Tab-separated table of C-alpha atoms in Angstrom:
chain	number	residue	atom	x	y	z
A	6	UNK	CA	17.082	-5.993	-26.695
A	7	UNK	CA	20.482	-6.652	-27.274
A	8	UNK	CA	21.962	-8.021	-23.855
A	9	UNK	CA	25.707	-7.742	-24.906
A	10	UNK	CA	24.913	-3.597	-24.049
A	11	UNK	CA	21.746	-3.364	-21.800
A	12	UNK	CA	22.571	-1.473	-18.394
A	13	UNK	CA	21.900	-3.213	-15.563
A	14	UNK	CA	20.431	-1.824	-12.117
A	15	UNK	CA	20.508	-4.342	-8.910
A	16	UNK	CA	18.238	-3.206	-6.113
A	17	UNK	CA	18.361	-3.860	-2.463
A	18	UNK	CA	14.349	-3.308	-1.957
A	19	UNK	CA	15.042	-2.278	1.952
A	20	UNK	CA	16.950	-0.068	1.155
A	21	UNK	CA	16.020	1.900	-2.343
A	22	UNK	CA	12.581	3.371	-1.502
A	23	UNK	CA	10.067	3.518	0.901
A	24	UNK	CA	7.790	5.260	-1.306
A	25	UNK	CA	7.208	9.042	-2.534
A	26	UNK	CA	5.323	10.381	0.758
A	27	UNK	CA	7.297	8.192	2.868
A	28	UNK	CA	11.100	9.174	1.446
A	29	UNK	CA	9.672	12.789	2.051
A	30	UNK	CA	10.850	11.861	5.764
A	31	UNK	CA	13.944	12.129	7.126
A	32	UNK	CA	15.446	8.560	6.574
A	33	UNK	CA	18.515	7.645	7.676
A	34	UNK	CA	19.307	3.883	7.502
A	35	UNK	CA	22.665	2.484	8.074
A	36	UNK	CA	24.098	-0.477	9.741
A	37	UNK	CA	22.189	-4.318	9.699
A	38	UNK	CA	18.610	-3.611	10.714
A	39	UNK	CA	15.192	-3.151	8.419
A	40	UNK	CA	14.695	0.486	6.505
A	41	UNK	CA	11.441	-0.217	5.272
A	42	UNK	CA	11.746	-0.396	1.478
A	43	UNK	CA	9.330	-2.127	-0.646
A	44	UNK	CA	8.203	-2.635	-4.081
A	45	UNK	CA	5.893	0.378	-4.275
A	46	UNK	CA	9.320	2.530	-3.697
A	47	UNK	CA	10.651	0.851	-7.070
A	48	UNK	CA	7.214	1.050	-8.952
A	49	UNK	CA	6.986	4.451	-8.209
A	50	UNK	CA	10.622	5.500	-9.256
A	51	UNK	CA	10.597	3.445	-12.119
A	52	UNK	CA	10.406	7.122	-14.174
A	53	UNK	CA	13.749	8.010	-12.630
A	54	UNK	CA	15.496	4.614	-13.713
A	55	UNK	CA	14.593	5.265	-16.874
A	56	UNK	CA	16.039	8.343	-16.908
A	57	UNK	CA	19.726	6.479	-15.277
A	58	UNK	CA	19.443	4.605	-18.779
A	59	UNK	CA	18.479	1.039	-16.925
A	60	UNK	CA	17.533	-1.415	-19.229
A	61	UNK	CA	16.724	-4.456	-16.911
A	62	UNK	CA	15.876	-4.103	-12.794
A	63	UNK	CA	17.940	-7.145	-10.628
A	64	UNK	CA	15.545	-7.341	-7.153
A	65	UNK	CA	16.829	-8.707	-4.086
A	66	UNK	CA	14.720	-11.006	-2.884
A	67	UNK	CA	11.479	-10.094	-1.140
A	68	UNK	CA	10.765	-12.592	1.533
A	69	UNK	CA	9.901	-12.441	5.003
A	70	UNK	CA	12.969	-13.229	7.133
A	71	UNK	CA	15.228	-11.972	9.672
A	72	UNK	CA	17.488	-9.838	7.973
A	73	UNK	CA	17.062	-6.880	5.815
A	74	UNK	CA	17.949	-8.394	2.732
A	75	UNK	CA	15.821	-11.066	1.839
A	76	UNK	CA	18.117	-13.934	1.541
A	77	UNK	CA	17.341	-15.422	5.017
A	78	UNK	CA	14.099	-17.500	4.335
């Protein structure tokens, strides 16, 4: 794969996907505070990032911790 030209696709897990039957709820996330996204919600979608054209998946990290974003630990 040629680097120089990949495309690039950084996730912030809490908030991309909660999963299929979960998503199929209303969910409405905003401000600092946990949303519930996880890495089943990116495994599962990973048909529609293919379809964007992403070549290479940057993750947030996934650690327990007190904010939303994973960089708390």
């Amino acid at each position: 794969m040629d680097l120089k030209n990949a495309v690039f696709y950084n996730i912030l897990i809490d908030r991309f996907s909660r999963g299929k039957e979960l998503d199929k709820e209303d969910w409405s996330c905003d401000g600092p505070k946990f949303c519930g996204g996880n890495l089943k919600g990116i495994t599962e979608r990973l048909d529609y990032l293919k379809d964007l054209g992403v070549d290479i998946l940057l993750l947030t990290p996934f650690n327990k911790g007190i904010e939303y974003h994973g960089y708390h630990t």
